[in-house]
Short mmCIF file of C-alpha atoms and ligand atoms in Angstrom, two decimals:
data_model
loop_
_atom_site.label_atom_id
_atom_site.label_comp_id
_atom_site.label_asym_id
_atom_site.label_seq_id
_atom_site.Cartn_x
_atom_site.Cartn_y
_atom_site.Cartn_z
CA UNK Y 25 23.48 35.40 46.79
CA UNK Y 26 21.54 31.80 47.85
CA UNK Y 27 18.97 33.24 48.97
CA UNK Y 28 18.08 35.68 46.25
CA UNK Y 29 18.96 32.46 43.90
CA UNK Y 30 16.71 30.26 45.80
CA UNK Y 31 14.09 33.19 45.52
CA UNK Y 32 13.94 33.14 41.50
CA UNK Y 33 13.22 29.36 41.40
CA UNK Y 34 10.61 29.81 44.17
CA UNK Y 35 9.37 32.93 41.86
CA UNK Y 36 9.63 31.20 39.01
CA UNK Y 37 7.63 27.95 40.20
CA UNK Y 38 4.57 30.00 41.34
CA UNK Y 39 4.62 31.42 38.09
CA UNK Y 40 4.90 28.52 35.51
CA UNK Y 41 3.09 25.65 37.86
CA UNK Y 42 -0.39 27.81 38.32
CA UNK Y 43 -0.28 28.24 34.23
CA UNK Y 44 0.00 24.56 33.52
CA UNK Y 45 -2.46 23.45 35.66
CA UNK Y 46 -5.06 25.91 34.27
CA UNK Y 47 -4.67 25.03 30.73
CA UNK Y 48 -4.67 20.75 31.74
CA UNK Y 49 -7.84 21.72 33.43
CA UNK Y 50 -10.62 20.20 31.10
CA UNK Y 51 -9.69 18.04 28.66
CA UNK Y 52 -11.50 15.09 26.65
CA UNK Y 53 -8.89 13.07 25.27
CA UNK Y 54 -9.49 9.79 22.64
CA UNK Y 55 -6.54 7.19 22.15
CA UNK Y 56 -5.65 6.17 19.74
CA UNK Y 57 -5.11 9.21 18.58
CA UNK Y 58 -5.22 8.28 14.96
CA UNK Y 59 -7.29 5.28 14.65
CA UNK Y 60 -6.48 3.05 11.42
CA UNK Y 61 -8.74 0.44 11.13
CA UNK Y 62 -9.42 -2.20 8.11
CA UNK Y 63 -13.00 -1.66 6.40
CA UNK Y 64 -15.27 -3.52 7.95
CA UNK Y 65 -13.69 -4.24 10.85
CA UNK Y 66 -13.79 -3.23 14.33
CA UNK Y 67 -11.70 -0.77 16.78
CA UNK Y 68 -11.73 0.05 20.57
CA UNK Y 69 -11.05 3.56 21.29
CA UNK Y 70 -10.57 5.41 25.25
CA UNK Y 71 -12.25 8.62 25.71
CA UNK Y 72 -10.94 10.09 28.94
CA UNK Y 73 -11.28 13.59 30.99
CA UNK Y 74 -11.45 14.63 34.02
CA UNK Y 75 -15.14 15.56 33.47
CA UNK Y 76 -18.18 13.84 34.23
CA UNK Y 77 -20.60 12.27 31.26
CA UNK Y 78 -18.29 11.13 29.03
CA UNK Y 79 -19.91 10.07 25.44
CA UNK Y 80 -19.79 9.50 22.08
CA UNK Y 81 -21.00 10.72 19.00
CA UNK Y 82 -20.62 9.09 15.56
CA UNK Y 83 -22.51 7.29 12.82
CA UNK Y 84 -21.22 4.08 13.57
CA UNK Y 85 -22.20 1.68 15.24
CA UNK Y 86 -20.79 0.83 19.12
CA UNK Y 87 -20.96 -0.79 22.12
CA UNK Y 88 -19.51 0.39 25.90
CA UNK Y 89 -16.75 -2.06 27.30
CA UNK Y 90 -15.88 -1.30 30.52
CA UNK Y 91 -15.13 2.58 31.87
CA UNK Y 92 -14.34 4.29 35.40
CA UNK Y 93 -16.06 7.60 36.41
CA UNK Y 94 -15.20 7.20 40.30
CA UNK Y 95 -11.78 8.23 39.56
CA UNK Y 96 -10.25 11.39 38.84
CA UNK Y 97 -9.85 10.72 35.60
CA UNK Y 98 -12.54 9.38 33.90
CA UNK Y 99 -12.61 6.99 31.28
CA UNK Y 100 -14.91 4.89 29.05
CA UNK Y 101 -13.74 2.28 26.47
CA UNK Y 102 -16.07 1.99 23.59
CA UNK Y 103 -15.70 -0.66 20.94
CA UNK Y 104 -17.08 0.28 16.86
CA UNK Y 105 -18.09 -2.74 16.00
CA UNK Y 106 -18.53 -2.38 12.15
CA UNK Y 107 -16.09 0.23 10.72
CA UNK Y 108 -18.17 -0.03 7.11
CA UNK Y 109 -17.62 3.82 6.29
CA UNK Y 110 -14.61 4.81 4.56
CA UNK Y 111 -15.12 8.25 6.59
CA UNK Y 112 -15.10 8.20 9.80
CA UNK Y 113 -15.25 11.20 12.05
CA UNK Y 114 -15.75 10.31 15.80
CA UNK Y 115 -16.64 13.12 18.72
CA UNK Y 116 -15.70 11.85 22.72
CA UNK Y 117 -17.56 14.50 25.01
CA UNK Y 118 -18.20 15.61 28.73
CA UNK Y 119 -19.58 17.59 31.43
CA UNK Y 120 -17.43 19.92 32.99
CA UNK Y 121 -18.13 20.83 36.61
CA UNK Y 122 -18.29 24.34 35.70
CA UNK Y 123 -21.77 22.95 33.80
CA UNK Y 124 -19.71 23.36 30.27
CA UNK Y 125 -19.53 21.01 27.94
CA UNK Y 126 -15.91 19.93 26.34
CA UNK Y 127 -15.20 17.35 23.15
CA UNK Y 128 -12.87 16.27 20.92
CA UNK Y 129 -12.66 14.96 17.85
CA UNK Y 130 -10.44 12.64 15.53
CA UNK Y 131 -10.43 11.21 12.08
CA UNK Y 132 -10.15 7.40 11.26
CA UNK Y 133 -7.60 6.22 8.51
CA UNK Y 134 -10.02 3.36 7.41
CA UNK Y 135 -8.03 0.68 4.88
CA UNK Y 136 -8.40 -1.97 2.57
CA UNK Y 137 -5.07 -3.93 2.05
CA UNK Y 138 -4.41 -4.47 -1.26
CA UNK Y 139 -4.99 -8.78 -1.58
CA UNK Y 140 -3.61 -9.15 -5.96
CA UNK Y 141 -1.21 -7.45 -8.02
CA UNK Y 142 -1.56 -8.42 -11.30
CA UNK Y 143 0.63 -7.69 -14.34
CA UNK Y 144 -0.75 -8.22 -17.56
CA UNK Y 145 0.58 -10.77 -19.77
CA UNK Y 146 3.02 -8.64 -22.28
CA UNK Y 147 2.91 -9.96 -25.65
CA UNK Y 148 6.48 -11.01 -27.84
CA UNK Y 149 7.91 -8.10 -28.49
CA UNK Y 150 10.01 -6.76 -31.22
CA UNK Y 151 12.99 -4.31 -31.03
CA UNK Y 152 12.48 -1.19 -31.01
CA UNK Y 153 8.71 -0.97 -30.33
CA UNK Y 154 7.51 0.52 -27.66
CA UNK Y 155 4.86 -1.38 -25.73
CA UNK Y 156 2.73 -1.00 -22.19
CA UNK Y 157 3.46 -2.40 -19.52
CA UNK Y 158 0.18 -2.73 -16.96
CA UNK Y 159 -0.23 -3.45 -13.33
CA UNK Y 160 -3.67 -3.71 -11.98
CA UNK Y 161 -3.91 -3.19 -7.97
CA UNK Y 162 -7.72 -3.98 -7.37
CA UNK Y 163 -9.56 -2.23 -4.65
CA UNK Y 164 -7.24 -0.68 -2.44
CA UNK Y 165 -7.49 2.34 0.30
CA UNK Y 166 -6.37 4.89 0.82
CA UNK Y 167 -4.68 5.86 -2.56
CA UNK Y 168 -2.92 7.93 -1.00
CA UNK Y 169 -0.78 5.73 1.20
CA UNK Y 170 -0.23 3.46 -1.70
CA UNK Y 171 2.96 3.16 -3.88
CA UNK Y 172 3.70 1.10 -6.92
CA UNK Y 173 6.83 -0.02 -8.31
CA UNK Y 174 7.60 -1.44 -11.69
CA UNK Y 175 11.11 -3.09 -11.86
CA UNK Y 176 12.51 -5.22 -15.08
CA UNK Y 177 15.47 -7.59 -14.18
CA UNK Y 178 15.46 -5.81 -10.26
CA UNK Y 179 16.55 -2.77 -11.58
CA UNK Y 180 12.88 0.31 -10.99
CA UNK Y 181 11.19 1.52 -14.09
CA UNK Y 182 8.85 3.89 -12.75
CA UNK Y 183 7.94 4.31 -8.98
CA UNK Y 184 4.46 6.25 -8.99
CA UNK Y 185 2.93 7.79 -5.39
CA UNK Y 186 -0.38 8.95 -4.78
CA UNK Y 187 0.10 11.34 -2.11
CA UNK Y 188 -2.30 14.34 -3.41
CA UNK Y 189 -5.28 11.97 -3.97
CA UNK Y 190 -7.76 12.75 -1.45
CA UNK Y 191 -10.84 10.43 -1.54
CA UNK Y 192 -10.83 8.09 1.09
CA UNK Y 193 -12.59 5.26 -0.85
CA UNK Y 194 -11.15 1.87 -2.30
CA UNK Y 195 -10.68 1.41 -6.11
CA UNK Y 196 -8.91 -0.20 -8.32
CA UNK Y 197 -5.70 1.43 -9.12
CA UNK Y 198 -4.25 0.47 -12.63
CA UNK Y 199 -0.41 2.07 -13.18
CA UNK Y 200 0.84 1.66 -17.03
CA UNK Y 201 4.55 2.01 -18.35
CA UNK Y 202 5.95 2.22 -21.67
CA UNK Y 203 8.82 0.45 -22.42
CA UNK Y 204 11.32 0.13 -25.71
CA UNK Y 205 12.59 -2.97 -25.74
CA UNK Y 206 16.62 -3.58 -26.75
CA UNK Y 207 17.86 -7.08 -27.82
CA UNK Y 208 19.82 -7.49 -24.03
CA UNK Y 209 16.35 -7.42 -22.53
CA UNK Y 210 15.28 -10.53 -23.85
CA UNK Y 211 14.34 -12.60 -20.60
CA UNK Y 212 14.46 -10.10 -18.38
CA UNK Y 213 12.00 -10.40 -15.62
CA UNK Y 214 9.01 -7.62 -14.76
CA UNK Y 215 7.42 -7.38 -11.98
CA UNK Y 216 5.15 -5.03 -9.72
CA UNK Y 217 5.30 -4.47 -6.51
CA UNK Y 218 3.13 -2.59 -3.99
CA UNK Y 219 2.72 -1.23 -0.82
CA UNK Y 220 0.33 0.42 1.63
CA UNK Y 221 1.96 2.60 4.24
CA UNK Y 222 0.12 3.17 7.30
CA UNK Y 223 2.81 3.73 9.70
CA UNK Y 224 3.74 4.98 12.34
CA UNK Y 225 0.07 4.43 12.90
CA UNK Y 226 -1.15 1.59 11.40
CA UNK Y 227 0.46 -1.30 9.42
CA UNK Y 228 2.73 -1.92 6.26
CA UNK Y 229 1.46 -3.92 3.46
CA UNK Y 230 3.44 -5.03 0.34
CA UNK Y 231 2.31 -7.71 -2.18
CA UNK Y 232 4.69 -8.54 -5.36
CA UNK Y 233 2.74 -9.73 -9.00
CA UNK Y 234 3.68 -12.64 -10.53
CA UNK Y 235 6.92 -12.44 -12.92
CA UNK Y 236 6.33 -12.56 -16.45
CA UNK Y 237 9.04 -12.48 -19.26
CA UNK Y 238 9.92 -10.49 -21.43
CA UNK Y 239 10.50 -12.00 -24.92
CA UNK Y 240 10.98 -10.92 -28.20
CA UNK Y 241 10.01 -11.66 -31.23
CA UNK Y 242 12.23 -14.06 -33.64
CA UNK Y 243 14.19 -15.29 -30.20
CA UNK Y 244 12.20 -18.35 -29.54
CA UNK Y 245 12.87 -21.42 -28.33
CA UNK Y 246 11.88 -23.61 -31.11
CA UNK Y 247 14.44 -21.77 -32.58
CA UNK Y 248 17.18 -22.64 -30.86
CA UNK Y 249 16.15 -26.33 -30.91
CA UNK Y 250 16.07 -26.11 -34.61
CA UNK Y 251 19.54 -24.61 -34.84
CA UNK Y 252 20.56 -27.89 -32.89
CA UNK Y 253 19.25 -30.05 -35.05
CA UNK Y 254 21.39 -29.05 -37.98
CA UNK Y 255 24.37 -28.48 -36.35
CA UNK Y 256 25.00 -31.53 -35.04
CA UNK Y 257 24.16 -33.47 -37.59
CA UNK Y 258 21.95 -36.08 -36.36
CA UNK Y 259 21.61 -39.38 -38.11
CA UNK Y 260 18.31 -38.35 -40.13
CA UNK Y 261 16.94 -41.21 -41.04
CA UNK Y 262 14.39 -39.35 -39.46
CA UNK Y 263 15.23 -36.64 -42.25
CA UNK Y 264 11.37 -36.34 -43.17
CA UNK Y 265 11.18 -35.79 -39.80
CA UNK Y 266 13.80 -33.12 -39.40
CA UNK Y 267 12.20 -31.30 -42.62
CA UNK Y 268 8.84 -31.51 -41.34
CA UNK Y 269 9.80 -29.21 -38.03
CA UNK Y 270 12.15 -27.10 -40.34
CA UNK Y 271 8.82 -26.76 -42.34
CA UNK Y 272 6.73 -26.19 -39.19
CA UNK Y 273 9.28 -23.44 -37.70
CA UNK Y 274 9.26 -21.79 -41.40
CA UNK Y 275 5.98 -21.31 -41.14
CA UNK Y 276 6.49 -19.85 -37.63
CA UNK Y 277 9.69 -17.72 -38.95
CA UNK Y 278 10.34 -17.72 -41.87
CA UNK Y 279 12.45 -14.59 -41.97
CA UNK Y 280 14.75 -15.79 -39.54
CA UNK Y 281 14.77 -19.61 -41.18
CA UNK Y 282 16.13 -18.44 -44.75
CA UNK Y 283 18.47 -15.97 -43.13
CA UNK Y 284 20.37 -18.72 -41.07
CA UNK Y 285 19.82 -22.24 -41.17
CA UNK Y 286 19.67 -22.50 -44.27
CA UNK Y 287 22.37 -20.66 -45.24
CA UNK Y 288 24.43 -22.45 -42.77
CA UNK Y 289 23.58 -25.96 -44.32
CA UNK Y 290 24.49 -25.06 -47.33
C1 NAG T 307 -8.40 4.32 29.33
O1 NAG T 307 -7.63 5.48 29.62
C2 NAG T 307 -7.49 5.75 31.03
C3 NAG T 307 -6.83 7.11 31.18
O2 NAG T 307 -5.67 7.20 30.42
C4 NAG T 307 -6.73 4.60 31.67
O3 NAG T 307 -6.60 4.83 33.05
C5 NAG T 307 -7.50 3.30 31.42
O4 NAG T 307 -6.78 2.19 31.95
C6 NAG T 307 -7.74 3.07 29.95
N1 NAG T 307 -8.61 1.94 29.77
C7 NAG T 307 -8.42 1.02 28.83
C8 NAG T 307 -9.38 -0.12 28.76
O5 NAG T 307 -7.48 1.07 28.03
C1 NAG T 308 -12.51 2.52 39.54
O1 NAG T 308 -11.22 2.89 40.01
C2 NAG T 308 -11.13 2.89 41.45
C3 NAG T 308 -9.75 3.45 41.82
O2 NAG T 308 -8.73 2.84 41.05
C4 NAG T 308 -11.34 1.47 41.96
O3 NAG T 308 -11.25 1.47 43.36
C5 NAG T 308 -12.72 1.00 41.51
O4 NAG T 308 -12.90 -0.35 41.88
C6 NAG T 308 -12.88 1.12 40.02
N1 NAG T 308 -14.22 0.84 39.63
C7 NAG T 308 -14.55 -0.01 38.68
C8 NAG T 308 -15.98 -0.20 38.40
O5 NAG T 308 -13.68 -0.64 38.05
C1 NAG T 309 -15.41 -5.48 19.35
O1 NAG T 309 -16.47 -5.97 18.53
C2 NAG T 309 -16.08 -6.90 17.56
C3 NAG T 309 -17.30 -7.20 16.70
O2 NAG T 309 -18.40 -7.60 17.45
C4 NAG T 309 -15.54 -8.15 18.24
O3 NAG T 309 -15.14 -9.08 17.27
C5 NAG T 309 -14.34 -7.73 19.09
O4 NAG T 309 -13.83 -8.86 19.77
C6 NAG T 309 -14.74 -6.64 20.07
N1 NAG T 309 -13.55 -6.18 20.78
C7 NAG T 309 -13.43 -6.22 22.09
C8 NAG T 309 -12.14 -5.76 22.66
O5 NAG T 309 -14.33 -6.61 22.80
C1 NAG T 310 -10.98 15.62 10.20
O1 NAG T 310 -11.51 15.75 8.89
C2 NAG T 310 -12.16 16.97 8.66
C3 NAG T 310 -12.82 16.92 7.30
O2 NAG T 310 -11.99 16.34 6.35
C4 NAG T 310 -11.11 18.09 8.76
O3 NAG T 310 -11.73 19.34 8.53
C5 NAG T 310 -10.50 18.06 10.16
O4 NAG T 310 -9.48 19.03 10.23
C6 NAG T 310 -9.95 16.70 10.50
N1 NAG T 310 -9.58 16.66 11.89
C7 NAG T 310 -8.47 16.12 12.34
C8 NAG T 310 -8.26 16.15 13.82
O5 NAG T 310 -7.63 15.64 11.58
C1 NAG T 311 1.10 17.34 -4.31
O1 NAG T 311 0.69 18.60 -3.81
C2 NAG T 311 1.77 19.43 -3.43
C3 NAG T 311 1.20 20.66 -2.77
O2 NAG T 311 0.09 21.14 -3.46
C4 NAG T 311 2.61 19.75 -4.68
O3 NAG T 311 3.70 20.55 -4.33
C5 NAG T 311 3.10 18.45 -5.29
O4 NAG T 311 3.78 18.69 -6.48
C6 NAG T 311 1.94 17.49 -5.56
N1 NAG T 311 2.47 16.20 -5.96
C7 NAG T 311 2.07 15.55 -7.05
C8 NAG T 311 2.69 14.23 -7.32
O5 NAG T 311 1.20 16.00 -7.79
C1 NAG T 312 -0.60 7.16 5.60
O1 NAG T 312 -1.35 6.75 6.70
C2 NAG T 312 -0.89 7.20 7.95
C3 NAG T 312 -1.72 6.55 9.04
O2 NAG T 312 -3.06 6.74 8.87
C4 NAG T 312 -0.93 8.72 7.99
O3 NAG T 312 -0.50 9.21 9.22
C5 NAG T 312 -0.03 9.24 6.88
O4 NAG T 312 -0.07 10.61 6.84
C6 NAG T 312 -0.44 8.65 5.56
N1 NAG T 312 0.52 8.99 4.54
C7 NAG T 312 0.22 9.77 3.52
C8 NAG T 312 1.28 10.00 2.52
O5 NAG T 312 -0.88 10.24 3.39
#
């Protein structure tokens, strides 16, 4: 039985070793693989094979670093300079000994992090409206990795992807939601928040906007302060001077004035 056993392996390894090694024969191979690489800036990429020659084709621009063709593997390391296309397409090849010529190709992921977000300024709002909110992401690449998230008091209003957008260039990205407001939503906090995912590859980016408030209409402060005043009955010798704000928050109000602190004082 052993020796028949040992005979399969030994079959087996003449069959699957002499397969490998034909396919592995020639190869040009580029790392990184997937290059991601900010606009502008500059990336050092490996071509290797076990060929002879090995070069580069590309319209950017490069230097050679360092390589080693006395080994069996060959390798040169060339450094792009000035990634300033936003596609990149980049072609390692060689000389095979068998006088053919073998490449390889790959495809840069080339980014521009996104630097604002910017929320515009929402106006007082009243109940029951419905009003836009907008969040401006300028010049940013690639769309497609981006993602933008509206939340109001931490909880997400809309979470909008980008995933079928193709072009490879930056631009500004502008993402608008409509919102209703309700009386509980008075102070709540929006904000927007964004990231650019370039993993596993590359890096993660996230920037948050500024918060801005949400307030509606007839809830203001001066309000409030006014309400104060008459409660609590201040001396008023100053009274010109508590008629004059009453007169000054009228003018603001007046809806909400006549409704209650007047009727109050009564
Ligand atoms: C380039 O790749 C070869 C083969 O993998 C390796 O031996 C060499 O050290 C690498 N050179 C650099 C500069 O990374
Ligand atoms: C290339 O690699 C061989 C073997 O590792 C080494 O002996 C030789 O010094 C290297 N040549 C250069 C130019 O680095
Ligand atoms: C590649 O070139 C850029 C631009 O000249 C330079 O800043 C960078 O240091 C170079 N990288 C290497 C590894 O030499
Ligand atoms: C590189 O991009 C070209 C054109 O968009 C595409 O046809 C090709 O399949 C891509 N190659 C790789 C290795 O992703
Ligand atoms: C993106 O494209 C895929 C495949 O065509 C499709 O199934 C998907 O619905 C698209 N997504 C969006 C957000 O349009
Ligand atoms: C985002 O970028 C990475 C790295 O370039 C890429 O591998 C990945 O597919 C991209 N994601 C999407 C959704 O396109």
């Amino acid at each position: 039985m052993r020796p028949l056993q040992l005979c399969i392996v030994f079959l087996g390894c003449i069959v699957f070793f002499p397969t490998v090694a034909r396919t592995e024969k020639n190869f040009v191979r580029i790392r990184p693989e997937k290059p991601v690489v900010e606009f502008g800036g500059s990336v050092v990429l490996n071509c290797s094979s076990n060929c002879q020659d090995i070069g580069i084709e590309t319209t950017l621009k490069w230097v050679l670093l360092v390589g080693n063709e006395t080994t069996e593997i060959k390798w040169k390391a060339f450094n792009l300079t000035s990634v300033d296309k936003w596609t990149v397409t980049l072609l390692c090849f060689a000389r095979c000994a068998t006088g053919a010529a073998k490449s390889h190709h790959v495809n840069f992921t080339v980014y521009r992090a996104p630097e604002h977000v910017i929320l515009d300024p929402v106006p007082k709002m009243e109940v029951g409206k419905e009003y836009n909110l907008i969040c401006r992401v300028p010049s940013v690449a690639p769309i497609r990795n981006l993602t933008v998230t509206l939340f109001k008091g931490g909880k997400e209003l809309q979470v909008k992807t980008f995933e079928n957008f193709t072009d490879p260039q930056a631009r500004e990205v502008v993402v608008t939601h409509g919102i209703t407001v309700q009386k509980e939503d008075h102070g709540e906090k929006v904000i927007c928040q964004v990231t650019l995912d370039l993993r596993p590859e590359g890096p993660l980016f996230e920037k948050t906007s500024h918060s801005e408030s949400l307030t509606l209409a007839g809830t203001s402060e001066e309000y409030f302060e006014v309400t104060l005043f008459s409660t609590e009955g201040l001396p008023c010798e100053a009274r010109s001077f508590c008629l004059a704000k009453l007169q000054l928050h009228m003018q603001i109000h007046p809806k909400v004035m006549l409704e209650t602190t007047f009727g109050r004082e009564e």
